[in-house]
Amino acid sequence: MCSFTKAIHVSLAITFLISVSLTNIVHGFDAKAVIDSPLLTQKIGTNRTIKVDLNGNGEFKSVQAAIDSVPEGNSQWIIIHLRKGVFREKVHIPPNKPYIFLRGNGRGRTHIVWSQSSSDNVESATFKVESPHFIAFGISFKNEAPTGVAYTSQNQSVAAFVAADKVAFYHCAFYSTHNTLFDYKGRHYYDNCYIQGSVDFIFGRARSQYHSCEIFVISDKRLAIHGSITAHNRENPTDNSGFVFVKGKVYGTDDVYLGRAKGPYSRTIFAKTYLSRTIVPQGWTNWSSGANSSENLFQAEFKTHGPGADTEYRAPWSKQLTEEEVDPFMSIDFIDGTEWLPVWL
């Protein structure tokens, strides 16, 4: 075989491999490296749309009014399209209104904002979802209450309370100072989201996968302790919950732990994630785990990289996982995603 023919064969082989790789980028779906609004709309298969526009160019001016118009026990996907603007209201998806797709015009253009601190995390939340089969795309959720005083009734200021099964956020943002994202319970997927906070700002007992998310740490000068990005609560070994961060990056303006163990079996994993110097060398803390021993904690990393990924001074009970150990968590099957997600990366 002449060298020219060999070159053609090599070129065709490379083209085939690239094609196969791209096809597998979005498992079982279109070969797109980015999940966008048209793709989500296509996958849920509906054209039922309620428009919400602050200027009156839609069916409603209020997000909550649009949600209230959805029939109880709704069994087919319905799109609530939020046009650009700042919707200053508390928003609640109640338990009896599934199959809502809350679609914004982009997290820099569509905002749901409230300002409330409380001794009760749920009460303070700007946005609450308690119904299964919910999707949000391209929306910023923000609690703009000023940083409260630690250990007082003005401490909690949640941006979003996620308390339902089969919930997904794509290209959304969550802003607060303390307790930003209350990832309470259920199976959840966060794709290309931005999450900002200082102390325990991703917390709860959900089974969640965060794919290619951007985590930004801001300063909290109220306490003489380091804050933490996560505070996952897992009370027993049969609980299948956990927070798993795949790819993405962590950076910011203050020093934090990757996670604070909440519960004796707390489980959090950062895999293939960029860590800036904002991560303290110890990496993890077992403070308030409620356990006499740290042996059952599962605070782990896999191939994290960047200046905050140095393992020399990591907490001795934290784990550096092998490929075999991390595979079940990095798979979308960790949240049974093939059964309910319209699309994933």
CSV table of C-alpha atoms in Angstrom, one decimal:
chain,number,residue,atom,x,y,z
A,1,MET,CA,0.0,0.0,0.0
A,2,CYS,CA,1.5,3.3,-1.0
A,3,SER,CA,2.1,6.0,1.6
A,4,PHE,CA,-0.7,8.2,0.1
A,5,THR,CA,-3.3,5.4,0.4
A,6,LYS,CA,-2.1,4.7,4.0
A,7,ALA,CA,-2.6,8.4,4.8
A,8,ILE,CA,-6.1,8.3,3.4
A,9,HIS,CA,-7.0,5.3,5.5
A,10,VAL,CA,-5.6,6.9,8.7
A,11,SER,CA,-7.5,10.1,7.9
A,12,LEU,CA,-10.7,8.2,7.5
A,13,ALA,CA,-10.1,6.3,10.7
A,14,ILE,CA,-9.5,9.5,12.7
A,15,THR,CA,-12.7,11.0,11.2
A,16,PHE,CA,-14.7,7.9,12.2
A,17,LEU,CA,-13.4,8.1,15.8
A,18,ILE,CA,-14.2,11.8,16.1
A,19,SER,CA,-17.7,11.1,14.8
A,20,VAL,CA,-18.2,8.3,17.3
A,21,SER,CA,-16.9,10.5,20.1
A,22,LEU,CA,-19.2,13.4,19.2
A,23,THR,CA,-22.2,11.1,18.9
A,24,ASN,CA,-21.5,10.0,22.5
A,25,ILE,CA,-21.1,13.5,23.9
A,26,VAL,CA,-24.8,13.6,24.6
A,27,HIS,CA,-25.7,10.0,25.5
A,28,GLY,CA,-28.5,8.7,23.3
A,29,PHE,CA,-29.3,12.2,22.0
A,30,ASP,CA,-28.0,14.7,19.4
A,31,ALA,CA,-24.3,15.2,19.1
A,32,LYS,CA,-24.2,18.6,20.8
A,33,ALA,CA,-21.5,19.6,23.3
A,34,VAL,CA,-23.9,22.2,24.8
A,35,ILE,CA,-27.5,21.6,25.9
A,36,ASP,CA,-29.6,24.5,24.8
A,37,SER,CA,-33.2,25.5,25.1
A,38,PRO,CA,-34.3,24.2,21.6
A,39,LEU,CA,-32.8,20.8,22.3
A,40,LEU,CA,-34.6,20.6,25.7
A,41,THR,CA,-37.9,21.7,24.0
A,42,GLN,CA,-37.5,19.1,21.4
A,43,LYS,CA,-36.8,16.3,23.9
A,44,ILE,CA,-39.8,17.0,26.1
A,45,GLY,CA,-41.9,17.0,23.0
A,46,THR,CA,-44.4,19.8,23.6
A,47,ASN,CA,-45.4,23.2,22.2
A,48,ARG,CA,-47.7,24.2,25.1
A,49,THR,CA,-46.3,27.5,26.2
A,50,ILE,CA,-47.3,30.1,28.7
A,51,LYS,CA,-45.5,33.4,28.2
A,52,VAL,CA,-44.5,35.6,31.2
A,53,ASP,CA,-43.5,39.2,30.3
A,54,LEU,CA,-43.0,42.1,32.7
A,55,ASN,CA,-44.1,44.5,30.0
A,56,GLY,CA,-47.4,42.8,29.5
A,57,ASN,CA,-46.5,41.1,26.2
A,58,GLY,CA,-47.5,37.6,27.5
A,59,GLU,CA,-50.3,35.8,29.3
A,60,PHE,CA,-48.9,36.9,32.7
A,61,LYS,CA,-46.6,39.4,34.3
A,62,SER,CA,-45.9,37.2,37.3
A,63,VAL,CA,-44.1,33.9,37.4
A,64,GLN,CA,-46.2,32.6,40.2
A,65,ALA,CA,-49.4,33.5,38.4
A,66,ALA,CA,-48.3,31.5,35.5
A,67,ILE,CA,-47.5,28.5,37.7
A,68,ASP,CA,-50.9,28.9,39.5
A,69,SER,CA,-52.6,28.6,36.1
A,70,VAL,CA,-51.2,25.1,35.5
A,71,PRO,CA,-53.8,22.4,36.4
A,72,GLU,CA,-53.3,20.3,39.5
A,73,GLY,CA,-52.1,16.8,38.5
A,74,ASN,CA,-50.7,18.1,35.2
A,75,SER,CA,-49.5,15.0,33.3
A,76,GLN,CA,-48.0,16.6,30.1
A,77,TRP,CA,-45.0,18.9,29.8
A,78,ILE,CA,-45.9,22.6,29.7
A,79,ILE,CA,-43.4,25.4,29.0
A,80,ILE,CA,-43.5,28.6,31.1
A,81,HIS,CA,-41.4,31.0,29.2
A,82,LEU,CA,-40.0,33.9,31.2
A,83,ARG,CA,-38.9,36.7,29.0
A,84,LYS,CA,-35.9,38.9,30.0
A,85,GLY,CA,-36.1,41.0,33.1
A,86,VAL,CA,-36.0,40.8,36.9
A,87,PHE,CA,-39.0,39.1,38.4
A,88,ARG,CA,-39.1,40.3,42.1
A,89,GLU,CA,-41.2,37.6,43.7
A,90,LYS,CA,-41.0,34.4,45.6
A,91,VAL,CA,-41.8,31.5,43.4
A,92,HIS,CA,-43.2,28.1,44.4
A,93,ILE,CA,-43.8,24.9,42.3
A,94,PRO,CA,-46.2,23.0,44.6
A,95,PRO,CA,-46.1,19.2,44.9
A,96,ASN,CA,-49.2,18.7,42.7
A,97,LYS,CA,-47.9,20.4,39.5
A,98,PRO,CA,-45.4,18.2,37.8
A,99,TYR,CA,-44.1,18.5,34.2
A,100,ILE,CA,-43.2,22.2,34.2
A,101,PHE,CA,-40.4,23.5,32.1
A,102,LEU,CA,-39.4,27.0,33.4
A,103,ARG,CA,-37.5,28.4,30.5
A,104,GLY,CA,-35.7,31.7,30.7
A,105,ASN,CA,-33.8,33.8,28.1
A,106,GLY,CA,-30.4,33.1,29.7
A,107,ARG,CA,-29.1,33.4,33.3
A,108,GLY,CA,-27.8,36.9,32.5
A,109,ARG,CA,-31.1,38.1,31.2
A,110,THR,CA,-33.9,36.3,33.2
A,111,HIS,CA,-33.8,36.7,37.0
A,112,ILE,CA,-36.0,35.6,39.9
A,113,VAL,CA,-35.0,37.7,42.9
A,114,TRP,CA,-36.2,38.1,46.5
A,115,SER,CA,-34.6,39.4,49.7
A,116,GLN,CA,-35.4,37.5,52.9
A,117,SER,CA,-33.4,36.1,55.9
A,118,SER,CA,-34.9,33.7,58.4
A,119,SER,CA,-34.1,31.1,61.0
A,120,ASP,CA,-35.9,28.7,58.7
A,121,ASN,CA,-34.1,27.8,55.5
A,122,VAL,CA,-37.2,26.9,53.6
A,123,GLU,CA,-39.1,30.1,54.6
A,124,SER,CA,-36.2,32.2,53.4
A,125,ALA,CA,-36.0,30.6,49.9
A,126,THR,CA,-36.6,32.8,46.8
A,127,PHE,CA,-37.5,29.7,44.7
A,128,LYS,CA,-39.0,26.4,45.9
A,129,VAL,CA,-39.7,23.3,43.8
A,130,GLU,CA,-41.6,20.5,45.5
A,131,SER,CA,-43.0,18.7,42.4
A,132,PRO,CA,-41.3,16.0,40.4
A,133,HIS,CA,-40.5,16.3,36.7
A,134,PHE,CA,-39.3,19.9,36.8
A,135,ILE,CA,-36.8,21.5,34.4
A,136,ALA,CA,-35.3,25.0,34.5
A,137,PHE,CA,-33.2,26.6,31.8
A,138,GLY,CA,-31.4,29.9,31.6
A,139,ILE,CA,-32.6,31.5,34.8
A,140,SER,CA,-30.8,33.2,37.8
A,141,PHE,CA,-32.2,32.6,41.2
A,142,LYS,CA,-31.1,35.1,43.8
A,143,ASN,CA,-31.7,35.9,47.5
A,144,GLU,CA,-30.2,39.3,47.8
A,145,ALA,CA,-30.7,39.6,51.6
A,146,PRO,CA,-27.6,41.1,53.3
A,147,THR,CA,-25.3,38.7,55.1
A,148,GLY,CA,-27.0,38.0,58.5
A,149,VAL,CA,-25.5,37.6,61.9
A,150,ALA,CA,-24.3,34.1,62.6
A,151,TYR,CA,-26.4,32.0,65.0
A,152,THR,CA,-29.4,34.4,64.8
A,153,SER,CA,-32.7,34.4,63.1
A,154,GLN,CA,-31.2,36.5,60.3
A,155,ASN,CA,-28.7,33.8,59.3
A,156,GLN,CA,-30.4,31.8,56.5
A,157,SER,CA,-31.0,33.3,53.0
A,158,VAL,CA,-31.6,30.5,50.5
A,159,ALA,CA,-31.8,31.2,46.8
A,160,ALA,CA,-33.4,27.8,45.9
A,161,PHE,CA,-35.0,25.0,47.8
A,162,VAL,CA,-35.0,21.8,45.7
A,163,ALA,CA,-37.2,19.2,47.4
A,164,ALA,CA,-38.6,17.0,44.7
A,165,ASP,CA,-37.5,14.0,42.7
A,166,LYS,CA,-36.4,14.1,39.0
A,167,VAL,CA,-35.4,17.8,38.9
A,168,ALA,CA,-32.9,19.3,36.5
A,169,PHE,CA,-31.4,22.8,36.1
A,170,TYR,CA,-29.5,23.7,32.8
A,171,HIS,CA,-27.4,26.9,32.5
A,172,CYS,CA,-28.9,28.4,35.6
A,173,ALA,CA,-27.3,30.5,38.4
A,174,PHE,CA,-27.8,30.6,42.2
A,175,TYR,CA,-26.8,33.6,44.2
A,176,SER,CA,-26.7,34.2,48.0
A,177,THR,CA,-24.1,34.5,50.7
A,178,HIS,CA,-24.9,31.7,53.2
A,179,ASN,CA,-26.9,28.5,52.4
A,180,THR,CA,-27.4,29.4,48.7
A,181,LEU,CA,-28.7,26.1,47.3
A,182,PHE,CA,-30.7,23.8,49.6
A,183,ASP,CA,-30.4,20.6,47.6
A,184,TYR,CA,-32.8,18.9,50.0
A,185,LYS,CA,-33.9,15.6,48.6
A,186,GLY,CA,-34.5,13.6,45.5
A,187,ARG,CA,-32.5,12.9,42.3
A,188,HIS,CA,-31.2,16.1,40.7
A,189,TYR,CA,-29.0,17.1,37.7
A,190,TYR,CA,-27.3,20.5,37.4
A,191,ASP,CA,-25.6,21.2,34.0
A,192,ASN,CA,-23.3,24.2,33.4
A,193,CYS,CA,-24.7,26.1,36.4
A,194,TYR,CA,-23.1,28.9,38.4
A,195,ILE,CA,-23.4,28.7,42.2
A,196,GLN,CA,-22.1,31.4,44.5
A,197,GLY,CA,-21.8,31.5,48.3
A,198,SER,CA,-19.6,31.3,51.3
A,199,VAL,CA,-20.7,28.9,54.1
A,200,ASP,CA,-22.4,25.6,53.4
A,201,PHE,CA,-23.7,27.0,50.3
A,202,ILE,CA,-24.6,23.7,48.6
A,203,PHE,CA,-26.3,21.6,51.3
A,204,GLY,CA,-28.9,18.9,51.9
A,205,ARG,CA,-29.4,15.2,51.5
A,206,ALA,CA,-30.2,14.9,47.8
A,207,ARG,CA,-28.7,12.5,45.3
A,208,SER,CA,-27.3,15.0,42.8
A,209,GLN,CA,-24.8,15.2,40.0
A,210,TYR,CA,-23.3,18.6,39.1
A,211,HIS,CA,-21.9,18.6,35.6
A,212,SER,CA,-19.4,21.3,34.4
A,213,CYS,CA,-20.7,23.7,37.1
A,214,GLU,CA,-18.9,26.9,38.1
A,215,ILE,CA,-18.6,27.5,41.8
A,216,PHE,CA,-17.6,30.9,43.1
A,217,VAL,CA,-16.6,31.5,46.7
A,218,ILE,CA,-17.3,34.9,48.3
A,219,SER,CA,-16.0,36.2,51.7
A,220,ASP,CA,-17.9,35.7,54.9
A,221,LYS,CA,-16.2,37.6,57.7
A,222,ARG,CA,-18.7,36.8,60.4
A,223,LEU,CA,-16.9,33.8,61.8
A,224,ALA,CA,-13.3,32.9,62.5
A,225,ILE,CA,-13.6,29.6,60.7
A,226,HIS,CA,-13.3,28.7,57.1
A,227,GLY,CA,-16.5,28.3,55.2
A,228,SER,CA,-17.3,25.2,53.1
A,229,ILE,CA,-18.8,24.7,49.6
A,230,THR,CA,-20.8,21.6,50.5
A,231,ALA,CA,-22.5,20.2,53.6
A,232,HIS,CA,-24.0,16.9,52.6
A,233,ASN,CA,-26.2,15.1,55.2
A,234,ARG,CA,-26.2,11.3,55.1
A,235,GLU,CA,-27.2,9.5,58.3
A,236,ASN,CA,-26.8,5.8,57.4
A,237,PRO,CA,-24.9,3.5,55.0
A,238,THR,CA,-28.0,2.3,53.2
A,239,ASP,CA,-28.8,5.9,52.1
A,240,ASN,CA,-27.9,6.2,48.4
A,241,SER,CA,-27.6,10.0,48.4
A,242,GLY,CA,-24.6,12.1,47.7
A,243,PHE,CA,-23.2,15.2,45.9
A,244,VAL,CA,-21.1,14.4,42.9
A,245,PHE,CA,-19.2,17.2,41.0
A,246,VAL,CA,-17.9,16.2,37.6
A,247,LYS,CA,-15.6,18.6,35.8
A,248,GLY,CA,-16.3,22.3,36.3
A,249,LYS,CA,-14.2,24.7,38.4
A,250,VAL,CA,-14.0,26.2,41.9
A,251,TYR,CA,-12.5,29.6,42.5
A,252,GLY,CA,-13.2,32.8,44.5
A,253,THR,CA,-12.1,35.4,47.0
A,254,ASP,CA,-11.9,33.5,50.3
A,255,ASP,CA,-10.6,30.2,51.7
A,256,VAL,CA,-13.0,27.3,52.0
A,257,TYR,CA,-13.2,23.6,52.5
A,258,LEU,CA,-14.5,21.5,49.6
A,259,GLY,CA,-17.0,20.0,52.1
A,260,ARG,CA,-18.1,19.9,55.7
A,261,ALA,CA,-19.4,16.5,56.7
A,262,LYS,CA,-23.0,16.7,57.9
A,263,GLY,CA,-24.0,13.4,59.2
A,264,PRO,CA,-21.8,10.4,60.0
A,265,TYR,CA,-22.0,9.0,56.4
A,266,SER,CA,-21.8,12.3,54.5
A,267,ARG,CA,-20.8,11.7,50.9
A,268,THR,CA,-19.4,14.2,48.5
A,269,ILE,CA,-17.1,13.7,45.5
A,270,PHE,CA,-15.2,16.1,43.2
A,271,ALA,CA,-14.0,14.5,40.0
A,272,LYS,CA,-11.9,16.0,37.3
A,273,THR,CA,-12.6,19.5,38.8
A,274,TYR,CA,-10.3,22.5,38.6
A,275,LEU,CA,-9.6,23.8,42.2
A,276,SER,CA,-8.1,27.2,42.7
A,277,ARG,CA,-6.1,28.3,45.8
A,278,THR,CA,-9.4,29.1,47.4
A,279,ILE,CA,-9.4,25.5,48.6
A,280,VAL,CA,-7.6,25.1,51.9
A,281,PRO,CA,-4.8,22.4,52.0
A,282,GLN,CA,-6.8,20.2,54.4
A,283,GLY,CA,-9.6,20.1,51.8
A,284,TRP,CA,-12.3,18.6,54.0
A,285,THR,CA,-13.6,19.0,57.6
A,286,ASN,CA,-15.6,16.6,59.8
A,287,TRP,CA,-16.8,19.4,62.0
A,288,SER,CA,-20.5,18.7,63.0
A,289,SER,CA,-20.6,15.3,61.3
A,290,GLY,CA,-22.3,14.0,64.5
A,291,ALA,CA,-19.9,11.0,64.5
A,292,ASN,CA,-17.3,9.9,67.1
A,293,SER,CA,-15.2,8.7,64.2
A,294,SER,CA,-14.6,9.8,60.6
A,295,GLU,CA,-14.2,6.3,59.2
A,296,ASN,CA,-17.6,6.2,57.6
A,297,LEU,CA,-17.3,9.6,55.9
A,298,PHE,CA,-17.0,9.6,52.1
A,299,GLN,CA,-15.3,12.9,51.2
A,300,ALA,CA,-13.4,12.1,48.1
A,301,GLU,CA,-11.6,13.4,45.0
A,302,PHE,CA,-10.7,12.0,41.6
A,303,LYS,CA,-8.1,13.6,39.4
A,304,THR,CA,-8.9,17.1,40.7
A,305,HIS,CA,-6.4,19.6,39.3
A,306,GLY,CA,-5.1,23.2,39.8
A,307,PRO,CA,-3.3,24.8,42.7
A,308,GLY,CA,-6.0,23.8,45.3
A,309,ALA,CA,-5.7,20.1,44.4
A,310,ASP,CA,-2.5,19.3,46.2
A,311,THR,CA,-3.1,16.2,48.3
A,312,GLU,CA,-0.1,16.5,50.7
A,313,TYR,CA,-2.1,18.0,53.6
A,314,ARG,CA,-5.5,16.6,52.9
A,315,ALA,CA,-7.6,15.4,55.8
A,316,PRO,CA,-6.4,11.8,56.5
A,317,TRP,CA,-9.8,10.3,56.3
A,318,SER,CA,-10.6,11.9,52.9
A,319,LYS,CA,-10.2,9.7,49.9
A,320,GLN,CA,-8.4,9.9,46.5
A,321,LEU,CA,-10.4,7.5,44.3
A,322,THR,CA,-9.3,5.1,41.6
A,323,GLU,CA,-11.0,5.0,38.2
A,324,GLU,CA,-12.8,1.9,39.2
A,325,GLU,CA,-14.0,3.4,42.5
A,326,VAL,CA,-15.3,6.6,40.9
A,327,ASP,CA,-17.0,5.2,37.9
A,328,PRO,CA,-20.4,4.5,39.5
A,329,PHE,CA,-20.6,8.1,40.7
A,330,MET,CA,-19.5,9.7,37.5
A,331,SER,CA,-22.1,7.7,35.5
A,332,ILE,CA,-25.5,9.3,34.9
A,333,ASP,CA,-26.8,6.1,36.4
A,334,PHE,CA,-25.9,7.4,39.8
A,335,ILE,CA,-29.1,9.5,39.6
A,336,ASP,CA,-30.9,7.0,37.3
A,337,GLY,CA,-30.7,9.7,34.7
A,338,THR,CA,-31.5,7.5,31.7
A,339,GLU,CA,-34.9,6.9,33.2
A,340,TRP,CA,-36.1,10.5,33.5
A,341,LEU,CA,-33.7,13.1,32.2
A,342,PRO,CA,-34.6,14.5,28.8
A,343,VAL,CA,-31.0,15.1,27.9
A,344,TRP,CA,-27.6,15.0,29.7
A,345,LEU,CA,-23.9,15.4,28.9
